[in-house]
Structures are given as C-alpha cells and as structure tokens.
Tab-separated table of C-alpha atoms and ligand atoms in Angstrom:
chain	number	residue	atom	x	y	z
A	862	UNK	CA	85.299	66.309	108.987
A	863	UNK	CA	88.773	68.046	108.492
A	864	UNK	CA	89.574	71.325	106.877
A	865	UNK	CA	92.586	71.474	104.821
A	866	UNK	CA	94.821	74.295	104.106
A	867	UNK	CA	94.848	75.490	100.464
A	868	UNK	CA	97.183	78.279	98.882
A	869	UNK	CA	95.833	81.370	98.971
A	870	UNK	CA	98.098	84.257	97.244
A	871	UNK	CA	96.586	87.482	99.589
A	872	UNK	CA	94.746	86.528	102.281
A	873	UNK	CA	96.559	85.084	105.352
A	874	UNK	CA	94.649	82.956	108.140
A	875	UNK	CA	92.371	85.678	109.310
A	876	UNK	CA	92.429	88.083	106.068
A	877	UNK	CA	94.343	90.407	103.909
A	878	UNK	CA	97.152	92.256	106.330
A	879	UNK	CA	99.786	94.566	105.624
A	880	UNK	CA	101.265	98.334	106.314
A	881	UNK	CA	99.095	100.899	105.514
A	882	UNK	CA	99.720	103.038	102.594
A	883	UNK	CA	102.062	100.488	101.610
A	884	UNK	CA	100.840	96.946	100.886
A	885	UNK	CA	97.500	97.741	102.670
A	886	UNK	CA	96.150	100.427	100.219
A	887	UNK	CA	93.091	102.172	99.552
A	888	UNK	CA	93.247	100.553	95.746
A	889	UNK	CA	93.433	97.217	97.136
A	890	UNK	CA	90.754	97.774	99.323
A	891	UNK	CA	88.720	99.008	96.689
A	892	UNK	CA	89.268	95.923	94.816
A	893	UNK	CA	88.323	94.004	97.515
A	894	UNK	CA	84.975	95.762	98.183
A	895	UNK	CA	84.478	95.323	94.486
A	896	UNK	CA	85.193	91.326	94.346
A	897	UNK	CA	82.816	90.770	97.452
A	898	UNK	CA	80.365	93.135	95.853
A	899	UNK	CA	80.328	90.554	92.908
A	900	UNK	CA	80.395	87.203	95.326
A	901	UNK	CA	77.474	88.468	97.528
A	902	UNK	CA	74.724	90.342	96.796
A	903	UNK	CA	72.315	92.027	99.081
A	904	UNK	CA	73.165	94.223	101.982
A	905	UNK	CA	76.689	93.702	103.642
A	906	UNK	CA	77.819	95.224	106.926
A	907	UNK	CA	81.409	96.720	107.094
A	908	UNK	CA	82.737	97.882	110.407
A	909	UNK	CA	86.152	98.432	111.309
A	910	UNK	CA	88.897	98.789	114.349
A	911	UNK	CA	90.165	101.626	115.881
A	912	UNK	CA	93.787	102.042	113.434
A	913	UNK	CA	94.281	105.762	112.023
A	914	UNK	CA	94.189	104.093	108.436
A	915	UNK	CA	90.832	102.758	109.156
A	916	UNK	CA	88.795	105.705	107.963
A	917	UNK	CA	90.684	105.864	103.932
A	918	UNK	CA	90.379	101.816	103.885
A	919	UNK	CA	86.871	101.824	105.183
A	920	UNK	CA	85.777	104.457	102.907
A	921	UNK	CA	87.173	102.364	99.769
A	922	UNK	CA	85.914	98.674	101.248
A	923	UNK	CA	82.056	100.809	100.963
A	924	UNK	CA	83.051	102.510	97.544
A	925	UNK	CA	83.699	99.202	95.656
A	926	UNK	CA	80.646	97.448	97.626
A	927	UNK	CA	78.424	100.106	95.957
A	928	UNK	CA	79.847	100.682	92.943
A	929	UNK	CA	79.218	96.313	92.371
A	930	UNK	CA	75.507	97.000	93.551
A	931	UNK	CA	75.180	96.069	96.893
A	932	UNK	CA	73.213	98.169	99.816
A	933	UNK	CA	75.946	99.023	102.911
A	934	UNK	CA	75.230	99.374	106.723
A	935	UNK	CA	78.364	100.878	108.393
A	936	UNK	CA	78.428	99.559	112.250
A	937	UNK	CA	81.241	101.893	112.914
A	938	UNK	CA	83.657	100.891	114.940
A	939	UNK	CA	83.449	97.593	116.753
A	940	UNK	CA	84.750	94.077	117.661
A	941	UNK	CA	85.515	91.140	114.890
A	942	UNK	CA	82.919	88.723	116.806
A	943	UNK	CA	80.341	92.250	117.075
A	944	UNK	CA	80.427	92.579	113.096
A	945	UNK	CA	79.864	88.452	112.883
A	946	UNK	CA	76.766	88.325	115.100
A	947	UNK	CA	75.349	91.332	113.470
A	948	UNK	CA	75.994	89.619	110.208
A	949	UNK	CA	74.346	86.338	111.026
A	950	UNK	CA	71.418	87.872	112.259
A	951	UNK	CA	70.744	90.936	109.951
A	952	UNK	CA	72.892	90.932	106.842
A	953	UNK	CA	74.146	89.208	103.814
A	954	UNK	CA	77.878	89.331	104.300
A	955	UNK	CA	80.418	91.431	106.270
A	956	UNK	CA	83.553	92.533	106.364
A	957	UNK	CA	86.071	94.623	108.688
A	958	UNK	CA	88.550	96.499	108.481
A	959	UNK	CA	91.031	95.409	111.160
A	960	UNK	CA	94.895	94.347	111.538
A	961	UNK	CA	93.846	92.390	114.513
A	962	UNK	CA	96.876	92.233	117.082
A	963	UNK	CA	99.294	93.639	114.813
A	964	UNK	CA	101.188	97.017	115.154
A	965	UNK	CA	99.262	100.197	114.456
A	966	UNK	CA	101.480	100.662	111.077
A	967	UNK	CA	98.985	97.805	109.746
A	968	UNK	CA	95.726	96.968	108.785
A	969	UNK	CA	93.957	94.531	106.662
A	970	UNK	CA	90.410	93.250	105.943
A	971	UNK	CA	88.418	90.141	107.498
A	972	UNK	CA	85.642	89.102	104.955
A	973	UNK	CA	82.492	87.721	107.124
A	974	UNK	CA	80.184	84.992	105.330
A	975	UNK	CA	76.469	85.412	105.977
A	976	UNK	CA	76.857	82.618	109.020
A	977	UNK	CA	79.100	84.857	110.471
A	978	UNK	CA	82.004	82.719	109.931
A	979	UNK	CA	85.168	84.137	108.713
A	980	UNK	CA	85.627	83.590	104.399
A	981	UNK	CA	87.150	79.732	104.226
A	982	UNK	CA	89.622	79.386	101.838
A	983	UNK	CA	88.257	78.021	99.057
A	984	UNK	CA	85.799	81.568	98.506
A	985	UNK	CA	88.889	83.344	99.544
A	986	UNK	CA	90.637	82.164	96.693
A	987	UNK	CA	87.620	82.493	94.484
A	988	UNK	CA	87.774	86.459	95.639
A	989	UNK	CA	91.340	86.544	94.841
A	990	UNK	CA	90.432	85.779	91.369
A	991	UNK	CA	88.380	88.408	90.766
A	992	UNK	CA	90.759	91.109	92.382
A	993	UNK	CA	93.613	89.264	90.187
A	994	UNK	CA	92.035	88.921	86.620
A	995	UNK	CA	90.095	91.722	87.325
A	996	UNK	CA	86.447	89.914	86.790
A	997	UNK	CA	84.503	92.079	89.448
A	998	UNK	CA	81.321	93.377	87.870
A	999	UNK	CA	80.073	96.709	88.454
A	1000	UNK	CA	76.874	97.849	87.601
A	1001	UNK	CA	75.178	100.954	85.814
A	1002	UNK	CA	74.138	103.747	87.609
A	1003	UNK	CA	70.417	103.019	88.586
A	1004	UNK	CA	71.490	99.969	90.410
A	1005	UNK	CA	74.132	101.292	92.708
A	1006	UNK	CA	73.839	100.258	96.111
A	1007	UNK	CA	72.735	102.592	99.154
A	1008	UNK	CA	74.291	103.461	102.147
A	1009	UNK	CA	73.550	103.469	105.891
A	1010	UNK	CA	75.272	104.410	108.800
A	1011	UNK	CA	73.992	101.704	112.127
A	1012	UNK	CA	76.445	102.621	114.710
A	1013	UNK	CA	73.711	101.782	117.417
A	1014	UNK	CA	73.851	97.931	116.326
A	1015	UNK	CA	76.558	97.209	118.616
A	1016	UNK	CA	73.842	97.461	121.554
A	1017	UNK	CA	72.573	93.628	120.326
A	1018	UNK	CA	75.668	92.227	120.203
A	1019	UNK	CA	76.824	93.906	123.886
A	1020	UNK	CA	73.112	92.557	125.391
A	1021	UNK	CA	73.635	89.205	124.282
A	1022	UNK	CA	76.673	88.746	125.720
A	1023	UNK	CA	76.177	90.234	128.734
A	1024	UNK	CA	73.200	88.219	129.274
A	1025	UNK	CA	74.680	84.868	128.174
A	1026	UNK	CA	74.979	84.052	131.801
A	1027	UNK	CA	72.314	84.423	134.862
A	1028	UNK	CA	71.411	88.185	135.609
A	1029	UNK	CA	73.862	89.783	138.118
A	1030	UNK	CA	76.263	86.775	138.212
A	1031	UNK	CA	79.018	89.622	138.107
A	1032	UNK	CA	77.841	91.237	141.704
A	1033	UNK	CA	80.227	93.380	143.209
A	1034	UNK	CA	83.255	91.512	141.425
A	1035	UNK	CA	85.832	94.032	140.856
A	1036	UNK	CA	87.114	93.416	136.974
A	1037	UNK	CA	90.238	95.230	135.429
A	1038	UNK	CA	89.871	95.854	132.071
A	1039	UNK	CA	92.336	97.033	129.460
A	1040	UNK	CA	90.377	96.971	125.808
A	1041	UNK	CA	94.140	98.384	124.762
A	1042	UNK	CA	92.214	101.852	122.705
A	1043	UNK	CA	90.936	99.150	120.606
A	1044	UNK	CA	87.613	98.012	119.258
A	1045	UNK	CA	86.689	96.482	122.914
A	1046	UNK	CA	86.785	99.877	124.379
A	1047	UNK	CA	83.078	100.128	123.126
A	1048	UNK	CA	82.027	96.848	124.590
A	1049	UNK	CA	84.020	94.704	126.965
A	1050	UNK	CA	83.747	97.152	130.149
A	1051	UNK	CA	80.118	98.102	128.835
A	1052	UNK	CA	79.192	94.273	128.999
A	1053	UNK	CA	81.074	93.510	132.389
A	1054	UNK	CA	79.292	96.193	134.045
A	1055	UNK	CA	75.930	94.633	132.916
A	1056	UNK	CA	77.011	91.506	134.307
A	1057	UNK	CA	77.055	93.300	137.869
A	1058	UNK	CA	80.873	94.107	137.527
A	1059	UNK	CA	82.459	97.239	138.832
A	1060	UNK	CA	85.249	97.681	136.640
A	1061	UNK	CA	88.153	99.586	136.450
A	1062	UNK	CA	89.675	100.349	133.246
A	1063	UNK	CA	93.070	101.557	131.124
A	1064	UNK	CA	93.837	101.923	127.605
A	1065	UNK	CA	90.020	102.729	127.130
A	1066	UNK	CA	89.621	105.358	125.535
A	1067	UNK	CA	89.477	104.436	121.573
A	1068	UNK	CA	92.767	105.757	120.170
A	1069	UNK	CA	94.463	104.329	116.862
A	1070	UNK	CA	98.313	105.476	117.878
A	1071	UNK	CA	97.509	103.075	120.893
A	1072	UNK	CA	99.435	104.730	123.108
A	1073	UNK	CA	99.295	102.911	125.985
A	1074	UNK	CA	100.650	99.257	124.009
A	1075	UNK	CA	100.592	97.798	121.183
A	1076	UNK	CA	97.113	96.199	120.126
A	1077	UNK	CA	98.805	92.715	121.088
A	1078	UNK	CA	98.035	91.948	124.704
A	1079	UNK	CA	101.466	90.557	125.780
A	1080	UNK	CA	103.097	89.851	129.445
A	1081	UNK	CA	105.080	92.887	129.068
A	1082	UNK	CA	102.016	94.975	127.333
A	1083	UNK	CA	100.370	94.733	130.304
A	1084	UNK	CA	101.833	95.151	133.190
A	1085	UNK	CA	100.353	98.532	133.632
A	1086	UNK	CA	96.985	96.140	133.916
A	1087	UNK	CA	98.946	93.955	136.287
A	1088	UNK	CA	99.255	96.661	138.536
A	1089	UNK	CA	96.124	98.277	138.408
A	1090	UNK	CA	94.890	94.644	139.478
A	1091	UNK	CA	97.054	94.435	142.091
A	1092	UNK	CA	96.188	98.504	143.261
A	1093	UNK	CA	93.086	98.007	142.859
A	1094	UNK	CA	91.780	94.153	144.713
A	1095	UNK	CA	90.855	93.338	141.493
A	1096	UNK	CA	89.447	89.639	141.082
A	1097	UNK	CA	91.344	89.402	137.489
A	1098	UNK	CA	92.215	91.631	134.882
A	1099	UNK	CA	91.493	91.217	131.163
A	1100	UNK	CA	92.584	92.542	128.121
A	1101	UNK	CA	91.839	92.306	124.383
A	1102	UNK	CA	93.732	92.676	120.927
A	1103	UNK	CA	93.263	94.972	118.540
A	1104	UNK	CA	89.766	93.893	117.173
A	1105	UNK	CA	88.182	91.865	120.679
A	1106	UNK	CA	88.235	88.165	119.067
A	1107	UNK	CA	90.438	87.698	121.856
A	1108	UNK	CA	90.354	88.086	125.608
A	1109	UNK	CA	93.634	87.345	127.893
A	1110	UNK	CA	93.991	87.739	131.478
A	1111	UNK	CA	95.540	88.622	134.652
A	1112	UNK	CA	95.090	86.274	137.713
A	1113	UNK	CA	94.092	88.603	141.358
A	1114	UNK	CA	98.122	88.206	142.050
A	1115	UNK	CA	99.188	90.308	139.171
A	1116	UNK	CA	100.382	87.206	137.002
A	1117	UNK	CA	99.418	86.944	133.291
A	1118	UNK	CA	97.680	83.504	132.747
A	1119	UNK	CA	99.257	82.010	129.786
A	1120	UNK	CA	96.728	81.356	126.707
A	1121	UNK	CA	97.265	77.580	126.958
A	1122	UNK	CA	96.176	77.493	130.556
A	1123	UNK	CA	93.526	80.338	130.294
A	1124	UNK	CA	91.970	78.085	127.333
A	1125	UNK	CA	92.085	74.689	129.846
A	1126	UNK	CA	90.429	76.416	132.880
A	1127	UNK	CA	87.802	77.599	130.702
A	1128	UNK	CA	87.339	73.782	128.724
A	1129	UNK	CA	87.105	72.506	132.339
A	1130	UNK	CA	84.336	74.976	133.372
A	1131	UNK	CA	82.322	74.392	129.594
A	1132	UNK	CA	82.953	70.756	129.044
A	1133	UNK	CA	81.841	70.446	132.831
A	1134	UNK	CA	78.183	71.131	131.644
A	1135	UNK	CA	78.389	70.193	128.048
A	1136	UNK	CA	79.987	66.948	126.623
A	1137	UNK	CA	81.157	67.077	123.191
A	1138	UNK	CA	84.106	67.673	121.003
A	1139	UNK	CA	86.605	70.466	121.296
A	1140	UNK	CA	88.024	71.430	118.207
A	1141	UNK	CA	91.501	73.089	118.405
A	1142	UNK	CA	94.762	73.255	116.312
A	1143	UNK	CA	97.784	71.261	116.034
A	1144	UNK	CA	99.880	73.633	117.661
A	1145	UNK	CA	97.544	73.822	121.198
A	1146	UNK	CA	98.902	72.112	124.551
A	1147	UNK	CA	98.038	68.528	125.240
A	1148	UNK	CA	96.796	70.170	128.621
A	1149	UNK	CA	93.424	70.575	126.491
A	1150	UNK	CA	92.879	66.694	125.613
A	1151	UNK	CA	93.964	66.436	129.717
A	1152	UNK	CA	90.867	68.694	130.885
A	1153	UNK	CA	88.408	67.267	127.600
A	1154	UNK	CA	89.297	63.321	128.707
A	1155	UNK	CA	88.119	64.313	132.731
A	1156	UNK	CA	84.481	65.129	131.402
A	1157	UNK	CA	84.490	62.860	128.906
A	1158	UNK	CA	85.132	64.671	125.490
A	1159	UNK	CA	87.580	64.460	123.002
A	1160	UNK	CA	89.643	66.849	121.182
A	1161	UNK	CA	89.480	67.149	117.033
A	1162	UNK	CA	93.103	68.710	115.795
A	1163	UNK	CA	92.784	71.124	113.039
A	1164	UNK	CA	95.345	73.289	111.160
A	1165	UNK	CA	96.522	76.185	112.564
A	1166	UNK	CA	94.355	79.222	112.021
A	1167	UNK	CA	90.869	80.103	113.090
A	1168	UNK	CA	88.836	79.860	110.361
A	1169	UNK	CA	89.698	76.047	110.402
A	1170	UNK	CA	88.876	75.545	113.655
A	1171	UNK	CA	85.603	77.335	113.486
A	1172	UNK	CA	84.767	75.473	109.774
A	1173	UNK	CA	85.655	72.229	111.747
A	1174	UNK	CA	83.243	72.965	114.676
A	1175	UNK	CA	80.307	73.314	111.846
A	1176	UNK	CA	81.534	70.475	109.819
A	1177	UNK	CA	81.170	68.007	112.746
A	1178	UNK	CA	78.126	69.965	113.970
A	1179	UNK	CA	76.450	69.284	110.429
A	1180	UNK	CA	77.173	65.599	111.013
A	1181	UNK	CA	75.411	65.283	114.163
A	1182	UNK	CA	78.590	65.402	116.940
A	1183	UNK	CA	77.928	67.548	119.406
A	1184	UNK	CA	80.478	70.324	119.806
A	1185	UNK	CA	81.203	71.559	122.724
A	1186	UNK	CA	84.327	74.253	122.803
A	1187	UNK	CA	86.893	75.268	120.361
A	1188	UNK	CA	89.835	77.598	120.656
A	1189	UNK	CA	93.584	77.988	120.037
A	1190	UNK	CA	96.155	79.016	122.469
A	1191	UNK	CA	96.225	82.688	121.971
A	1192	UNK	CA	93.758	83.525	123.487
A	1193	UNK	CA	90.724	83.325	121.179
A	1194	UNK	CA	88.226	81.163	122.020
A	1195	UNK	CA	85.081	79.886	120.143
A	1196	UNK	CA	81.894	79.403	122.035
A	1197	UNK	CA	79.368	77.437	119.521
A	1198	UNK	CA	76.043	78.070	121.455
A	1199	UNK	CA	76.821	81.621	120.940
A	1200	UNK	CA	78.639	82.069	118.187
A	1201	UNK	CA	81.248	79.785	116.176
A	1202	UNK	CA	84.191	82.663	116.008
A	1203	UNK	CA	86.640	84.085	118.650
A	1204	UNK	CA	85.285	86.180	120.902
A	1205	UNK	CA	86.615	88.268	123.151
A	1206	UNK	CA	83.823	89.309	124.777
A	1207	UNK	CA	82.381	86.219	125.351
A	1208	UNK	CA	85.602	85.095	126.904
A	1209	UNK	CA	85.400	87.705	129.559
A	1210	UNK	CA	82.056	87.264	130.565
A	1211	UNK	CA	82.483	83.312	130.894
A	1212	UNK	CA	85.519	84.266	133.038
A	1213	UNK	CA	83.327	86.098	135.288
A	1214	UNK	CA	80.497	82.886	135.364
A	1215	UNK	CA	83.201	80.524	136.239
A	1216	UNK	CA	84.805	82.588	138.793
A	1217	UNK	CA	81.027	83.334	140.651
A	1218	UNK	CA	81.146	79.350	140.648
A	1219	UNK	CA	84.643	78.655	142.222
A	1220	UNK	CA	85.297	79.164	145.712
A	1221	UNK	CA	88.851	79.638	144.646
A	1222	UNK	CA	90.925	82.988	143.551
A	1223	UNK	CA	91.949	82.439	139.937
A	1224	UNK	CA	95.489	81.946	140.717
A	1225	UNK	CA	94.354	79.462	142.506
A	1226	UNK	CA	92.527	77.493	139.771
A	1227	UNK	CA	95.681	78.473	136.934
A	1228	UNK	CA	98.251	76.880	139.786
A	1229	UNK	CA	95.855	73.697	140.068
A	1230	UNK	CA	96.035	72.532	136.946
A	1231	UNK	CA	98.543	70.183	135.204
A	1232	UNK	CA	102.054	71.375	134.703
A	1233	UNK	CA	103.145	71.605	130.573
A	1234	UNK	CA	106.564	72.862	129.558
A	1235	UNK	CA	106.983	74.583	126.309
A	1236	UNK	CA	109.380	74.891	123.844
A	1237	UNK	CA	108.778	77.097	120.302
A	1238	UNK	CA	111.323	78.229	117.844
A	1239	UNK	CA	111.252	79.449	114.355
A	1240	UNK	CA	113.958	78.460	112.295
A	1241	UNK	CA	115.316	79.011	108.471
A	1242	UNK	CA	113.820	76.981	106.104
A	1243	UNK	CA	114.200	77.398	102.405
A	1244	UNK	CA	112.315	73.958	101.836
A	1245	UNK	CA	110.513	73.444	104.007
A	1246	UNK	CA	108.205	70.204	102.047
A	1247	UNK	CA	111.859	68.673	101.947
A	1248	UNK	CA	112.185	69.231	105.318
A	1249	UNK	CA	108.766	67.773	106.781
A	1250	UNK	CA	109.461	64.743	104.417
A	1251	UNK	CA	112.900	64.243	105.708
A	1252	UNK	CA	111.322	64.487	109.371
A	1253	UNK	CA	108.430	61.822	107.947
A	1254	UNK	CA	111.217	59.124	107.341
A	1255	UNK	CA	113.278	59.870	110.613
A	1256	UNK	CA	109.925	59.405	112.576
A	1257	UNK	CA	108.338	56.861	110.478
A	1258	UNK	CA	107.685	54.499	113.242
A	1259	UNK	CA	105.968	56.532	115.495
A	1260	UNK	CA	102.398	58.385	116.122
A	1261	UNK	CA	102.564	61.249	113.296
A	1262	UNK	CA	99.893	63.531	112.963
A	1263	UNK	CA	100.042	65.413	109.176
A	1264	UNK	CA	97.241	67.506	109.979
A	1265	UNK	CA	99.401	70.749	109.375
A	1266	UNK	CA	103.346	70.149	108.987
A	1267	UNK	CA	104.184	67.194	111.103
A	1268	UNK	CA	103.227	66.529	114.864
A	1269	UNK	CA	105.228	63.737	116.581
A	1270	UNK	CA	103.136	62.425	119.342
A	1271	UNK	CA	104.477	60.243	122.200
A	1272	UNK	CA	103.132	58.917	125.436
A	1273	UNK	CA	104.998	62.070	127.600
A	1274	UNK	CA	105.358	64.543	125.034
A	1275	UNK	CA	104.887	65.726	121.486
A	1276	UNK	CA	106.649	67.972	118.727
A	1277	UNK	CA	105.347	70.034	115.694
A	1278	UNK	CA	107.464	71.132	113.156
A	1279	UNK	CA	105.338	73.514	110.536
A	1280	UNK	CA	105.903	75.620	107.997
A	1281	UNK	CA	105.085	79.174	108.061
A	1282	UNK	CA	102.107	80.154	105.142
A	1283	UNK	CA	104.544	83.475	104.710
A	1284	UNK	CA	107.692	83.260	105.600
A	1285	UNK	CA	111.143	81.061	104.535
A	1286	UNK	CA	110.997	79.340	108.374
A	1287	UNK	CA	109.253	76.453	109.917
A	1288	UNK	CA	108.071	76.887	113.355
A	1289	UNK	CA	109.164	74.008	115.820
A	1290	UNK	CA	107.094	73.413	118.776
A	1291	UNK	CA	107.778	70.942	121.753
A	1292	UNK	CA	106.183	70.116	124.615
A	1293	UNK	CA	105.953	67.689	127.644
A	1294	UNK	CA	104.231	68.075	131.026
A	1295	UNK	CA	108.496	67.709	132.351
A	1296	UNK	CA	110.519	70.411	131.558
A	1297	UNK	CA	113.087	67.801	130.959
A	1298	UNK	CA	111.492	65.912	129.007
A	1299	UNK	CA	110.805	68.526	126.771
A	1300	UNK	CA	114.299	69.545	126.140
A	1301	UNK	CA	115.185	65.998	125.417
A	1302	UNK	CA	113.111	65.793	122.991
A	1303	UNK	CA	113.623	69.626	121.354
A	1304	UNK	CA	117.788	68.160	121.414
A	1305	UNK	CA	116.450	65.032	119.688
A	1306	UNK	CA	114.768	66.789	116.958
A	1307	UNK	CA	116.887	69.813	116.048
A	1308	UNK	CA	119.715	68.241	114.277
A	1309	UNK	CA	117.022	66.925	111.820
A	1310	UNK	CA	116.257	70.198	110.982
A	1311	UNK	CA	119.429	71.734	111.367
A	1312	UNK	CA	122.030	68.979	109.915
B	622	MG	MG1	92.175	89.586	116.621
C-alpha cells in the first residue's frame, strides 16, 4: 500500500498557503468554503490558528460553508490534531485556518476528512475543480446552513491526551513549554499540567504578531526556551509550531534535540511495546529503520508530506499490518492508537511517559543513540524529470528507491535527490552514520547535478 503524489494546482502538502491579503484572500477562502460545502454535506467544524488574518479568512471559510448548505460549529482557536479529533468524533468534515510554521505574513487552509485525516490528493484535486470551473452549488435560502460557536470542545481533545498515559505519570517533573503565541498556548501546558507537570512557560500568551519567534520552532527560535530550561532545572523543554501538529524539544542541558533523533528516541520507547510498521518519508534518517530493526519492525518509505504518511498508515492498517508509529523528521509525529495525524500534543505527553520510564536525563538518551551525519542542499533545477532520469542511468546498478525523486541507498549511507512540488530546485539530501562518508558521497553526486 503506497500513496503516490499527484499534481495538485493550489493545495501544497498540508493545504492551500500563501500571504495574506495577497495570494491568501478572503475570495479564495470563500471559494474554498463553497467547494467543501458542495463535497461534504452535513455539519463541518472550522477552527483556526492564532495569525491576525485568521478572523477575515475564518469568517469567509463559514460564509461559503453556509451559503452551499451545510450547518457550522466554530471551535475557535485551536491545534491542527484538536480540530481532527473533534472531527472524527463529532462532525462531518473540518477545516482550519492555519499557515502552520510559516511566518505570520501567511496563512492558508487545511481541509479535514470526516476520519480526521488531512484531504488526500485525489479529493483535493476534485475541490480544486470546483473552485476552478466554478461548479460549487449553493442553495436557496430555506436551506442555508446554521451556525454555532463550540469553543469549549477543545476540553475533549486536551482530556484525552492528557490521559493517554497512567494518571500522574508527570509528578513533580518540571516541563518548559513554549506553545510560541500559537494554537498550543490553549492546550499543551493545560495538558502537561494534567499529567502531574509543573510547567513553566514563554511565548504563551496567544498573540498573532508572535512576538516572541516566528511560529517555526527553530535552534535559534528558541533559545529563550533553552534558557529558561537551563534557569529553571527543567527536565526538557518543548515547543510547538504555529498550529501544534508538531512538538520539538530541548534536552535538561539546554541543547535542542534534532527532529531526526527526537523521532528515534520516541520509535524506541513505542516500538518497545508495540511491534509493527513505521511509516515515514523518503527524506527521514536511516537512524529510524536502526531503532524499528532492534524491536523487530520495519519501516514503510512514503513520499514526502504528511498526508502520505498518515494515508499509508491506514492503507496498511486496512490490510491487516499492524502499524505501529509514523512520523517525519520535523518534528511531527503520528501516533495511530490515538490518532493517525501529527500531533503535537501527543508528542509532549509521550515525552513525559518515556522520560518517567528512563532512569536517564534526556541528554542522556539523545547522546546514546547512533551517530548520523547530514547533508541537505537545495539547488537550481529547471528540469528537474531530466535531472532524476539522468541520475537513474548514472546509478542504474545500485539500490534506487523512486518512491519520491530518487533515493540511492547503500550499505553505509544513502542520498535523495527530489524535486520541490513549488519551486525551480531539487532538494539533495545525504546521509551516513560517518561524517566522512557522507561528504564522499555528497562530492560523488553533485557533479551529476551540477555538470
Ligand atoms: Mg504545523
């Protein structure tokens, strides 16, 4: 069970993005409302981030859900994975307003299917249509939909997360949080306190200029968090993106944990009580098959993107493999006996289960595991088919993955050249467990691309 990448004109991986009052319009948003209005009937619920632009988009998402007949519940503001678990328990579809990680000049619009999954692309493309050709149906006035405000729902998702793991597990642990005046300001310190937590927080007060950093958590975003970790005796810190489907974190020294190792330590601490697959893209660190082969799981390769991740986890579910993790290595990490999206959330309170199990700091565990060197790059491309091709000859007679570009895999080391969905570049991504190695292999490969 693979998913494949199709060609979608507006939405991206994870949605429509774009700046606000520029590409990311209230007209467009209004068409989208009105497309999804005509794909789903019944009673959707729209939420959004924090962003200043939220409010105009929102109000236009709700106007064109209406005006094509379907009844609205407005969550206010709240995570991604929040609006997907309310959606899969209460609701017919979803969708959120949200620009994710990117600056606060942007925001965009995930579309939530009644599972709770993100839109695949096939019915993204199918929505396109109607905003395109102009084919969404509105009806006449005595069967508009109704609106209602449910700002309380939030509670549901916030208990279930918090109680995912045994009552007080988080006793007296001292947890930094920065929800970075984003949608997690509502929930991730709310939920680490239930788990027993004392927390300490920045950046968490909800606030759409995000003043304190930008919504995406990076090294240098957060070393304000570093040091309140550090001030503080915290046992890690942890920090979301703009819209919570992602959690990152900072080890009790002060260190951010990069994604790739954050997403191992936690595979070793799941696939240590669960054996089954984890599903994550092309572009991940071997470092996950590593930890998956020591329990004895294996790891399915998808695209790059989310939604094919999470599509892949139900596709294999469906045909009877048990599933145990998925993730990429950003950060955002799917946990299928919860939910099968990113959640931020989630991934804070599992990092709180598996530290009450260690009897190691978390620096500790990070400096433990095996050692993978990194190289990425984007580079020019103008064709970039041509270019994968060419590399498809020059590699012919070695392990090629094609799942998304082309992935060179050796015994010590592997190397993905992809192209980028919106740009005229391919991204180029090497990496070996020996820093060496990699660079070898990076010098090997470049003058393919770059004759
Ligand atoms: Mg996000």
């Amino acid at each position: 069970m693979e998913e494949k990448k199709l060609e979608k004109k507006l939405f991206g991986t994870n949605g429509v993005r774009g700046v606000a009052g520029k590409e990311m319009t209230p007209a467009l948003v209004l068409s989208i409302g009105m497309a999804l209005g005509s794909m789903r009937q019944g009673t959707i619920a729209v939420g959004r981030d924090t962003r200043t632009s939220g409010p105009a988009l929102i109000s236009a998402l709700k106007a064109g859900l209406l005006a094509a007949g379907c009844d609205v519940v407005d969550l206010g503001i709240l995570p991604t994975p929040a609006l997907q678990y309310l959606v899969r328990a209460h609701f017919d579809a979803g969708a959120v307003v949200t620009a994710s990680h990117n600056p606060p000049e942007y925001n965009g619009v995930k579309v939530v299917e009644p599972d709770g999954t993100e839109m695949g692309d096939e019915q993204s493309i199918v929505l396109e249509d109607h905003i395109f050709k102009g084919t969404s149906h509105l009806v006449p006035w005595d069967r508009v939909g109704r609106e209602h405000t449910a700002p309380h729902m939030v509670e549901e998702y916030i208990k279930t997360v918090a109680g995912a793991y045994a009552q007080g597990i988080g006793n007296g642990v001292l947890v930094a949080a920065d929800p970075g005046c984003g949608a997690a300001a509502w929930t991730s310190p709310e939920i680490l306190t239930r788990m027993g937590c004392r927390v300490v927080s920045i950046n968490s007060q909800m606030d759409g200029t995000f003043p304190g950093r930008l919504p995406e958590p990076s090294p240098e975003g957060l070393a304000p968090l570093a040091d309140l970790v550090k001030a503080t005796g915290a046992r890690f810190g942890v920090a979301n993106d703009g819209d919570a489907d992602r959690a990152v974190f900072i080890d009790e020294r002060g260190r951010f944990i990069e994604e790739n190792r954050q997403f191992g330590l936690i595979a070793d601490f799941i696939c240590r009580q669960q054996r089954g697959v984890v599903v994550t893209p092309v572009s991940t660190s071997r470092l996950i098959e590593v930890i998956a082969h020591r329990h004895g799981c294996r790891v399915v390769y998808t695209p790059v993107g989310s939604i094919y991740v999470a599509r892949t986890m139900i596709g294999l579910s469906q045909e009877g493999t048990a599933v145990a993790f998925g993730g990429e290595g950003n950060g955002g990490l799917i946990f299928p006996r919860h939910q099968l999206c990113r959640d931020g959330g989630m991934t804070a309170a599992t990092m709180v289960a598996l530290l009450a199990e260690a009897s190691q700091p978390l620096s500790s565990l990070v400096d433990a595991l095996p050692p993978f060197f990194m190289i990425k790059e984007k580079i020019r491309e103008r064709d970039a088919p041509g270019l994968i091709s060419r590399l498809k000859k020059a590699y012919a007679g070695e392990s090629l993955d094609l799942t998304d570009g082309i992935r060179i895999n050796r015994e010590d080391s592997w190397a993905l050249v992809r192209p980028s969905g919106t740009e005229p570049l391919v991204r180029v991504m090497v990496e070996s467990a020996s820093e060496t190695r990699a660079k070898a292999f990076y010098d090997e490969l470049i003058p393919h691309i770059k004759p």
